[in-house]
PDB file of C-alpha atoms in Angstrom:
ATOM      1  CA  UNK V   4       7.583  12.664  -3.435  1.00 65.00           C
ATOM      2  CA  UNK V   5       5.691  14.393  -0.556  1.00 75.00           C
ATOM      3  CA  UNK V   6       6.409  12.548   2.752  1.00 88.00           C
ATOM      4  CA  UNK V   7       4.074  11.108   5.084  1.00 93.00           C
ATOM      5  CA  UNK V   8       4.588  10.239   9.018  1.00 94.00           C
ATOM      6  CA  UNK V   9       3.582   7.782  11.476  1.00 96.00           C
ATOM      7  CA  UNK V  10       4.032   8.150  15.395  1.00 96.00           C
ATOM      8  CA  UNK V  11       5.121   6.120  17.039  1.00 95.00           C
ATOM      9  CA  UNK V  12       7.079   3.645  14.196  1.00 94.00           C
ATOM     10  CA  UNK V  13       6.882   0.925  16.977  1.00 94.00           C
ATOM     11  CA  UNK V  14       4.442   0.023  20.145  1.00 96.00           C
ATOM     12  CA  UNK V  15       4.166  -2.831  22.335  1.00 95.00           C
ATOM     13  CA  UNK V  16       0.891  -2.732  24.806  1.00 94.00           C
ATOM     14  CA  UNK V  17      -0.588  -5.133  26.922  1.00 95.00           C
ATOM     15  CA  UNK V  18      -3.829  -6.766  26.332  1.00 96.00           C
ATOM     16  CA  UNK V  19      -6.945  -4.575  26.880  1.00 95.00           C
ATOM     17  CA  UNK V  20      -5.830  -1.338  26.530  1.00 96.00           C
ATOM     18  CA  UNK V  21      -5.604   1.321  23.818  1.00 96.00           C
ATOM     19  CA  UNK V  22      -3.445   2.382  21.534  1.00 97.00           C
ATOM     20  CA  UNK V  23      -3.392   5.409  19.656  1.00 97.00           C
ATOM     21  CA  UNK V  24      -1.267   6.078  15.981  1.00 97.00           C
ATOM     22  CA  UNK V  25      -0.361   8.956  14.569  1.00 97.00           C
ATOM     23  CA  UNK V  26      -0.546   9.749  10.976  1.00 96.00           C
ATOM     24  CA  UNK V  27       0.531  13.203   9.401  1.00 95.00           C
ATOM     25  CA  UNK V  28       0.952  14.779   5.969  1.00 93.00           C
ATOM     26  CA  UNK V  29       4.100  16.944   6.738  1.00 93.00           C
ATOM     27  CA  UNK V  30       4.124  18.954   3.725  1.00 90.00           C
ATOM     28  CA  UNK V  31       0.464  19.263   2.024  1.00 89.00           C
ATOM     29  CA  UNK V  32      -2.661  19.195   3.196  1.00 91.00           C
ATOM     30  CA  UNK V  33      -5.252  15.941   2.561  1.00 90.00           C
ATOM     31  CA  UNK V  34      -8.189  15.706   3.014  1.00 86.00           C
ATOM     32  CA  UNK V  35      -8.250  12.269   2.797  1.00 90.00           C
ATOM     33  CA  UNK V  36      -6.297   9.691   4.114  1.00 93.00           C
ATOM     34  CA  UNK V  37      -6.586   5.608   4.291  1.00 94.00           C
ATOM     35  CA  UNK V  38      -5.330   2.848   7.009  1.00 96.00           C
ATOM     36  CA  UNK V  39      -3.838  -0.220   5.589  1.00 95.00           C
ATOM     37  CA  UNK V  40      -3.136  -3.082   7.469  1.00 94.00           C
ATOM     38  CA  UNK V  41      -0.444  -5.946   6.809  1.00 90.00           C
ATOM     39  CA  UNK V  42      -0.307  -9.333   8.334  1.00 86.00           C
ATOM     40  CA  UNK V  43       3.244 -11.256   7.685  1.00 82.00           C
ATOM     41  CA  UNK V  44       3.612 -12.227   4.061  1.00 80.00           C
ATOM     42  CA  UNK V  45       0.327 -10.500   3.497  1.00 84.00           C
ATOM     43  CA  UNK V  46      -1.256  -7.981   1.333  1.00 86.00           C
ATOM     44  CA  UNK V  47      -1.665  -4.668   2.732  1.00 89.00           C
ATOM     45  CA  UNK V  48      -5.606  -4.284   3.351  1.00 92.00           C
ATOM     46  CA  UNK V  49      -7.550  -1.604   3.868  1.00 92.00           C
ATOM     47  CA  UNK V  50      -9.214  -0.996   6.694  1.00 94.00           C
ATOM     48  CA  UNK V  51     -10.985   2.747   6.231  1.00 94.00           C
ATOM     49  CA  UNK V  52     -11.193   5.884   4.330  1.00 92.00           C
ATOM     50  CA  UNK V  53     -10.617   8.500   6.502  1.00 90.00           C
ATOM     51  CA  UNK V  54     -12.200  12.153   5.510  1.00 87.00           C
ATOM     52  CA  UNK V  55     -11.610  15.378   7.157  1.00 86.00           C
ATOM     53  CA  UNK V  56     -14.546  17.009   8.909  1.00 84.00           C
ATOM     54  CA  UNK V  57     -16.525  13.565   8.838  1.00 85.00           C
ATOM     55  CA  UNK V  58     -16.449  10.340   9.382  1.00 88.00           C
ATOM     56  CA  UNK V  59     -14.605   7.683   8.550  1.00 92.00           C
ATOM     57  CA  UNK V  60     -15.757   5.002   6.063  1.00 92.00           C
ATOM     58  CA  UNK V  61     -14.713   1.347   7.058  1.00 95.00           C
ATOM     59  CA  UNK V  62     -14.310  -1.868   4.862  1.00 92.00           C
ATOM     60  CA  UNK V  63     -16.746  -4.303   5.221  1.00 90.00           C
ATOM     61  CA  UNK V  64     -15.294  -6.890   8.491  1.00 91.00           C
ATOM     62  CA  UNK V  65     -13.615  -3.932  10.167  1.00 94.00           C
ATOM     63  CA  UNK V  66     -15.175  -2.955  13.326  1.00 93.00           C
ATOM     64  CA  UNK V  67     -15.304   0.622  13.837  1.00 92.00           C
ATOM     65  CA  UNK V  68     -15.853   0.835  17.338  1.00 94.00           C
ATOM     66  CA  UNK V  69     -12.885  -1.013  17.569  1.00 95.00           C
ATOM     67  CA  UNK V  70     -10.633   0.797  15.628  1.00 96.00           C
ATOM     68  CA  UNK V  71     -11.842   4.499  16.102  1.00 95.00           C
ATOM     69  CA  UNK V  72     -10.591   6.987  13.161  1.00 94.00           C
ATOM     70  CA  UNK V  73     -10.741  10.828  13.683  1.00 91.00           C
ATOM     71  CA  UNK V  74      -9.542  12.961  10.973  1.00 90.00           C
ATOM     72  CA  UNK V  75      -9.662  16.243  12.706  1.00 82.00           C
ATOM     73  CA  UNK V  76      -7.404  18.816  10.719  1.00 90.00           C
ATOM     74  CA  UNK V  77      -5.791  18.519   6.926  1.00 90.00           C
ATOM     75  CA  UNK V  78      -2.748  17.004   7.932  1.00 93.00           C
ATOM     76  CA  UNK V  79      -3.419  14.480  10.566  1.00 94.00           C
ATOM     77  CA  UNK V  80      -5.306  11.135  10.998  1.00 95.00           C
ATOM     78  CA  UNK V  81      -5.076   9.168  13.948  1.00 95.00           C
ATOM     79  CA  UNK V  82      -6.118   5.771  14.314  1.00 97.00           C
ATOM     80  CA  UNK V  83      -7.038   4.188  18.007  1.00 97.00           C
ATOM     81  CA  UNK V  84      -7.040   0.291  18.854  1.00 97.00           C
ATOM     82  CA  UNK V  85      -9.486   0.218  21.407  1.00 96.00           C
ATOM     83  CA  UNK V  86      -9.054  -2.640  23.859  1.00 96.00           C
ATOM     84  CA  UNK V  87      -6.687  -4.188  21.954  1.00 96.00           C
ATOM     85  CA  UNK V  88      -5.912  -7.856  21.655  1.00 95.00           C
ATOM     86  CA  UNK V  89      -3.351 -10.095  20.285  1.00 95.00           C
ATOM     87  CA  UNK V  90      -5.043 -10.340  17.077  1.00 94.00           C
ATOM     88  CA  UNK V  91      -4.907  -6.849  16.755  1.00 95.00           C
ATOM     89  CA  UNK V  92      -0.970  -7.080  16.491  1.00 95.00           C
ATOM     90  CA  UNK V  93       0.204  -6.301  12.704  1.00 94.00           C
ATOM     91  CA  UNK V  94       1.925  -3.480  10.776  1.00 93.00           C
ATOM     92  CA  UNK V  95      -0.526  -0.386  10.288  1.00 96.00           C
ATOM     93  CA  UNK V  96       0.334   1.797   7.406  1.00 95.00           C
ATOM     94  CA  UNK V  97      -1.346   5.261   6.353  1.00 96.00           C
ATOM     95  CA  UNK V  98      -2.024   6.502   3.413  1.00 94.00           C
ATOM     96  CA  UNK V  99      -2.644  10.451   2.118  1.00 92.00           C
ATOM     97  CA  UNK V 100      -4.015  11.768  -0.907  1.00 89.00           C
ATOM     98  CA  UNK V 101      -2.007  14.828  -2.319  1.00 87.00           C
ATOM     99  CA  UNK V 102      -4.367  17.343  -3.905  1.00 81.00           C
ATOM    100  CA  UNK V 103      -5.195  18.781  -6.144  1.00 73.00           C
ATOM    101  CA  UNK V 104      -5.286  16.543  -8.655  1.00 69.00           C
ATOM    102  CA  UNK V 105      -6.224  13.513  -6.026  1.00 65.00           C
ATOM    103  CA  UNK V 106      -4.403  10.905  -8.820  1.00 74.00           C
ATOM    104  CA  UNK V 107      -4.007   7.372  -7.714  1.00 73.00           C
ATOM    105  CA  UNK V 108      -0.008   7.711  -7.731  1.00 73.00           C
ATOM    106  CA  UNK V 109      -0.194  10.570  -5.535  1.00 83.00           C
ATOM    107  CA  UNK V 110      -1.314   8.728  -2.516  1.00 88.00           C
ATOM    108  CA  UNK V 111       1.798   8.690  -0.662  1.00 91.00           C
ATOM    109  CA  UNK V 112       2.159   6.268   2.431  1.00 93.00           C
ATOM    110  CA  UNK V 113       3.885   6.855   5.938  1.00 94.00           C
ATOM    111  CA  UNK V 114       6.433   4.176   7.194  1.00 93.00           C
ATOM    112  CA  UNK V 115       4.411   2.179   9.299  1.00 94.00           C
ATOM    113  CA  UNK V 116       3.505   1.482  12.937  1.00 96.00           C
ATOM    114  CA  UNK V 117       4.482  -2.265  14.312  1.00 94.00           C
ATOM    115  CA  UNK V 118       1.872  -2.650  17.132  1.00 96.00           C
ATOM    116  CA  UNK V 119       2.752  -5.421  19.063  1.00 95.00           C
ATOM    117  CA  UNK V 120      -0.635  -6.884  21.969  1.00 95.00           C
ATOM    118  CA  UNK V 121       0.492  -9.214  24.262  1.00 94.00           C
TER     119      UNK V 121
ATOM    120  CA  UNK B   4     -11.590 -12.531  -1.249  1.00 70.00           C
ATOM    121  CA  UNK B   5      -8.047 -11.658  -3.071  1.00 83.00           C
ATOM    122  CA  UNK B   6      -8.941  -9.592  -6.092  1.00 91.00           C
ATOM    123  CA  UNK B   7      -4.972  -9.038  -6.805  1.00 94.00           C
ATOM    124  CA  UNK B   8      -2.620 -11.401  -6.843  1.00 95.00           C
ATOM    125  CA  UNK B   9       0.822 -11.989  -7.440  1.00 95.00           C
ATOM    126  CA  UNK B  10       1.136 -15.607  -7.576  1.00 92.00           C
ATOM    127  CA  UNK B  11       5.242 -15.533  -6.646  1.00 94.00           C
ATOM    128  CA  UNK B  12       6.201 -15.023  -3.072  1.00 93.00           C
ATOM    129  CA  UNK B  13       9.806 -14.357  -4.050  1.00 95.00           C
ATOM    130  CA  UNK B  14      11.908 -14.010  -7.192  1.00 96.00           C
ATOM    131  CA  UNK B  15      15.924 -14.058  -7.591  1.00 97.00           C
ATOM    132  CA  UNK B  16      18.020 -12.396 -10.564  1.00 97.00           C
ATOM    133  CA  UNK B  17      21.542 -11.786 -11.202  1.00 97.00           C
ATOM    134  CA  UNK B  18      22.340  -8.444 -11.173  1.00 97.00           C
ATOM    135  CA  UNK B  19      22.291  -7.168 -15.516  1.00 97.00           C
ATOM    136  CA  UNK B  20      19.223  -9.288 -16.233  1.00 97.00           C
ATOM    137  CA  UNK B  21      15.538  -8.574 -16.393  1.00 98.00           C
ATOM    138  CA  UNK B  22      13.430  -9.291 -13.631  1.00 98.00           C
ATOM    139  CA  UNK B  23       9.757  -9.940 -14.680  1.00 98.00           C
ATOM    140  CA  UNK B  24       7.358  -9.470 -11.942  1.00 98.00           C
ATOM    141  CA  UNK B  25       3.612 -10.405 -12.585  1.00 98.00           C
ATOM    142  CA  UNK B  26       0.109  -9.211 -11.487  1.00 97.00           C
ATOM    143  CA  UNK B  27      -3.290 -11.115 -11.866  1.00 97.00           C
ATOM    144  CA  UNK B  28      -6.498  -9.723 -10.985  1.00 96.00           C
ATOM    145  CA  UNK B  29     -10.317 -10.577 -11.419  1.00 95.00           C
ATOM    146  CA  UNK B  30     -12.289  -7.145 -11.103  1.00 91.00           C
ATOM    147  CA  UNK B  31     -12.902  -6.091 -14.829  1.00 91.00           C
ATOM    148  CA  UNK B  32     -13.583  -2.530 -12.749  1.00 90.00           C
ATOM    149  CA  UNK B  33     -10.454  -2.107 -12.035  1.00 92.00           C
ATOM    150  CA  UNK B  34      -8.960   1.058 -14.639  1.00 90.00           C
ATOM    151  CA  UNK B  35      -5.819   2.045 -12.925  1.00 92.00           C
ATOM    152  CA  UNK B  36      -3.256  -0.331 -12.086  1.00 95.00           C
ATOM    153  CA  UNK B  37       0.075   0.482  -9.993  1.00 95.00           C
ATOM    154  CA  UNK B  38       3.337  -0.957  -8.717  1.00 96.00           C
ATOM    155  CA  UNK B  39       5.256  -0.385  -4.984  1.00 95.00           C
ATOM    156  CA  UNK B  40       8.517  -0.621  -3.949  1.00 95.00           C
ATOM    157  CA  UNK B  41       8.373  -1.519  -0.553  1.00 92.00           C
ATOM    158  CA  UNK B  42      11.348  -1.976   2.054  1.00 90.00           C
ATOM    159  CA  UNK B  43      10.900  -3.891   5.384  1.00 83.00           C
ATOM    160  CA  UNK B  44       9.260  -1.406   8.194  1.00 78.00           C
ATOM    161  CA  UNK B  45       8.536   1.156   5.967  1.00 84.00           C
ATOM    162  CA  UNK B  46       5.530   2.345   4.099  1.00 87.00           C
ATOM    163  CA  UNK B  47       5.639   1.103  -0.081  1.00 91.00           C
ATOM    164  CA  UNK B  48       6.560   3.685  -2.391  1.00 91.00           C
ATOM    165  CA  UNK B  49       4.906   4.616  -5.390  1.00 91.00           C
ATOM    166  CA  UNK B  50       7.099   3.180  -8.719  1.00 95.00           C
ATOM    167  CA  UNK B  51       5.012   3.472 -11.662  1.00 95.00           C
ATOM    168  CA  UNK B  52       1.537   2.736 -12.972  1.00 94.00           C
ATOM    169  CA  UNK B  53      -0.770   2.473 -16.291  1.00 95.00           C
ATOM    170  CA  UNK B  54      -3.959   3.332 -16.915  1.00 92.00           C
ATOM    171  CA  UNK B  55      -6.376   0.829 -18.735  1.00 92.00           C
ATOM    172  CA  UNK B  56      -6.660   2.582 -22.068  1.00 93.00           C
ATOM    173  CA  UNK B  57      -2.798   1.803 -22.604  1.00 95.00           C
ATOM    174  CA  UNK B  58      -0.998  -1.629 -22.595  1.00 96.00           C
ATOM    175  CA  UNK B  59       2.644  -0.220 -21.623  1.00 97.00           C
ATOM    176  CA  UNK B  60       3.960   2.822 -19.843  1.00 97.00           C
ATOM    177  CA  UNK B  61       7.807   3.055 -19.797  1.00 97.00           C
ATOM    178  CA  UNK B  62       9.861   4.817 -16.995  1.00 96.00           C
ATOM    179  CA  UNK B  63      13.781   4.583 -17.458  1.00 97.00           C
ATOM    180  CA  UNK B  64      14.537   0.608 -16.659  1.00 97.00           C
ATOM    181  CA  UNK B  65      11.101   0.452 -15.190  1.00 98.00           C
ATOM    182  CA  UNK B  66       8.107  -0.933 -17.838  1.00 98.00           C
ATOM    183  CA  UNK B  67       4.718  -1.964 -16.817  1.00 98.00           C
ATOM    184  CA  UNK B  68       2.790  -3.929 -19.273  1.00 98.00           C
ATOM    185  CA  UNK B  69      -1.255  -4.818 -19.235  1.00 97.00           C
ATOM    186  CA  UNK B  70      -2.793  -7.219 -20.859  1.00 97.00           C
ATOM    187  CA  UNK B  71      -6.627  -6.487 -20.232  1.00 95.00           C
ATOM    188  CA  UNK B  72      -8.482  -9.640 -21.851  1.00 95.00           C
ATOM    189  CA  UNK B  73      -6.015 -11.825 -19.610  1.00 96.00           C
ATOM    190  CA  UNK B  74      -6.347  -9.121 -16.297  1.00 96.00           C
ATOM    191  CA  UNK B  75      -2.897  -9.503 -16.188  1.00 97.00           C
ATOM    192  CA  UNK B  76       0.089  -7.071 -15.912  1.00 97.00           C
ATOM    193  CA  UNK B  77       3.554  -7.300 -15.320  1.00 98.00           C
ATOM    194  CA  UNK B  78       6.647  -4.795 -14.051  1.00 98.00           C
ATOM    195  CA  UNK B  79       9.952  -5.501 -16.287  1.00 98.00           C
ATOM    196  CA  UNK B  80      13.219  -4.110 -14.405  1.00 98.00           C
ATOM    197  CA  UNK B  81      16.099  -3.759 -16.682  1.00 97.00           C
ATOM    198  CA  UNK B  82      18.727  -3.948 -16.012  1.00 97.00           C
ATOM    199  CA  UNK B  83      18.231  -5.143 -12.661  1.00 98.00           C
ATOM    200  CA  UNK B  84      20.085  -3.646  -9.431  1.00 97.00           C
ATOM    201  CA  UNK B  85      20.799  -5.204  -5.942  1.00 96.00           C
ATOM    202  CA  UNK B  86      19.579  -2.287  -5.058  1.00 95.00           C
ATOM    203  CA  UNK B  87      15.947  -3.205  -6.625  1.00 96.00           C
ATOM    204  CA  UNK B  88      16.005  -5.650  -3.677  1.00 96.00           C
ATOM    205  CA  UNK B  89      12.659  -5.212  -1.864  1.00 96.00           C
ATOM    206  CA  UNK B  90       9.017  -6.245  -2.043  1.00 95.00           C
ATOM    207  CA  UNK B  91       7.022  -5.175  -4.786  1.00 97.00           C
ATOM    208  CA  UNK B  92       3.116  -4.745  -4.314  1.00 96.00           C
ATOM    209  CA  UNK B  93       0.896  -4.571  -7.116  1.00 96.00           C
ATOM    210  CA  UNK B  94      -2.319  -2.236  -6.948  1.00 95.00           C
ATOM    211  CA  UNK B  95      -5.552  -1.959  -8.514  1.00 94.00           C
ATOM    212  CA  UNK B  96      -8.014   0.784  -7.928  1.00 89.00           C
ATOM    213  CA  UNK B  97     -11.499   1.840  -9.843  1.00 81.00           C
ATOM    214  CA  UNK B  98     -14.582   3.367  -8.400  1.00 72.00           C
ATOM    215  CA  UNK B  99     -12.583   5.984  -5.430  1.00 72.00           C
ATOM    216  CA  UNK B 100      -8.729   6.287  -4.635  1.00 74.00           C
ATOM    217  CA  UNK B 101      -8.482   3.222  -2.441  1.00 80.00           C
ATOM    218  CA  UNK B 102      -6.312   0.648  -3.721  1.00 88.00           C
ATOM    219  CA  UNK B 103      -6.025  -3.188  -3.773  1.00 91.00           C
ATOM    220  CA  UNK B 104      -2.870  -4.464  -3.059  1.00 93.00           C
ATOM    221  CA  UNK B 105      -1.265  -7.658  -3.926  1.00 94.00           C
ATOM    222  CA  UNK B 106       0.380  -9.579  -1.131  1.00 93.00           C
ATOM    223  CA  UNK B 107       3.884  -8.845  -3.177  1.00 94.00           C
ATOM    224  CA  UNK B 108       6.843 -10.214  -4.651  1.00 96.00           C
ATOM    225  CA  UNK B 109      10.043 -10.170  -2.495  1.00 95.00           C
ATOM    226  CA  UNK B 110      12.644  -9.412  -5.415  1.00 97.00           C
ATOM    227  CA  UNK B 111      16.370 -10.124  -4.846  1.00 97.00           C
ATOM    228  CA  UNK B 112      18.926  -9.605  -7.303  1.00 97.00           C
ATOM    229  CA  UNK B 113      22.087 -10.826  -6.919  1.00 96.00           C
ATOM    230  CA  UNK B 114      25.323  -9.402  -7.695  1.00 92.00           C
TER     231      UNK B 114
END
């Protein structure tokens, strides 16, 4: 399968500020490429579609001034807790969509970040 | 609102036997159904899926079956491996690639 980063795998921040995660597509270019979120013993949940070149489209219940999303080149997403809380504190997982074909099963996922507010 | 679910936080099988893992879900949009393998502090990865015009797709011990009129599918592991240990997700997509997980069945089979 393709393989799919996340920087940094691990972050602990104090309440109030920001927090920035990385996500990359190491060896294809996408286009598009999704946050998840997990709570413990949760489902992962999606929290935006992000789209190179424009913006991104968030769920319904996910602020997007909160969490800002810029998709700025084919093989990187990053994802920004702004202010961040201890709420905020979960596992964030990315997502990227292998062209060409786009196919559900090749949306391949990066490890995770554990962000950690306190 | 949960529109997958897998009803069984956790399931334990001796190591030769089937494991059965099930799926429920209540959009009738839903035409592509998938299953994760998911290990702790990493991202799930993709195990195998079916499409809603077939009922089973086979992939060496790996079967997933769907049964449409009950929105219900299952993931049959045989024979089962402690290293099948994890958490499986379910997934559902339809209109666009974004998928609806599950909130997963921690599997753990047993030598």
């Amino acid at each position: 399968g393709a393989v799919v980063s996340q920087h940094p795998s691990w972050v602990i921040c104090k309440s109030g500020t920001s927090v920035k995660i990385e996500c990359r597509s190491l060896d294809f270019q996408a286009t598009t490429m999704f946050w998840y979120r997990q709570f413990p013993k949760q489902s992962l949940m999606l929290m935006a579609t992000s789209n190179e070149g424009s913006k991104a489209t968030y769920e319904q219940g996910v602020e997007k001034d909160k969490f800002l999303i810029n998709h700025a080149s084919l093989t990187l997403s990053t994802l920004t807790v702004t202010s961040a809380h201890p709420e905020d504190s979960s596992f964030y997982i990315c997502s990227a969509l292998r062209p060409p074909s786009g196919a559900y099963n090749e949306q391949f996922f990066g490890p995770g970040t554990r962000l950690t507010v306190l | 609102d949960q529109q997958v679910k897998q009803n069984s936080p956790s399931l334990s099988v001796q190591e030769g036997r089937i494991s059965i893992l099930n799926c429920d879900y209540t959009n009738s949009m839903f035409d592509y159904f998938l299953w994760y393998k998911k290990y702790p502090a990493e991202g799930p990865t993709f195990l195998i899926s079916i499409s809603s015009i077939k009922d089973k797709n086979e992939d060496g011990r790996f079967t997933v079956f769907l049964n449409k009129s009950a929105k219900h599918l299952s993931l049959h592991i045989v024979p089962s491996q402690p290293g099948d240990s994890a958490v499986y997700f379910c997934a559902a997509a339809g209109s666009g690639y974004a998928l609806n997980f599950g909130k997963g069945t921690s599997l753990l089979v047993t030598p």
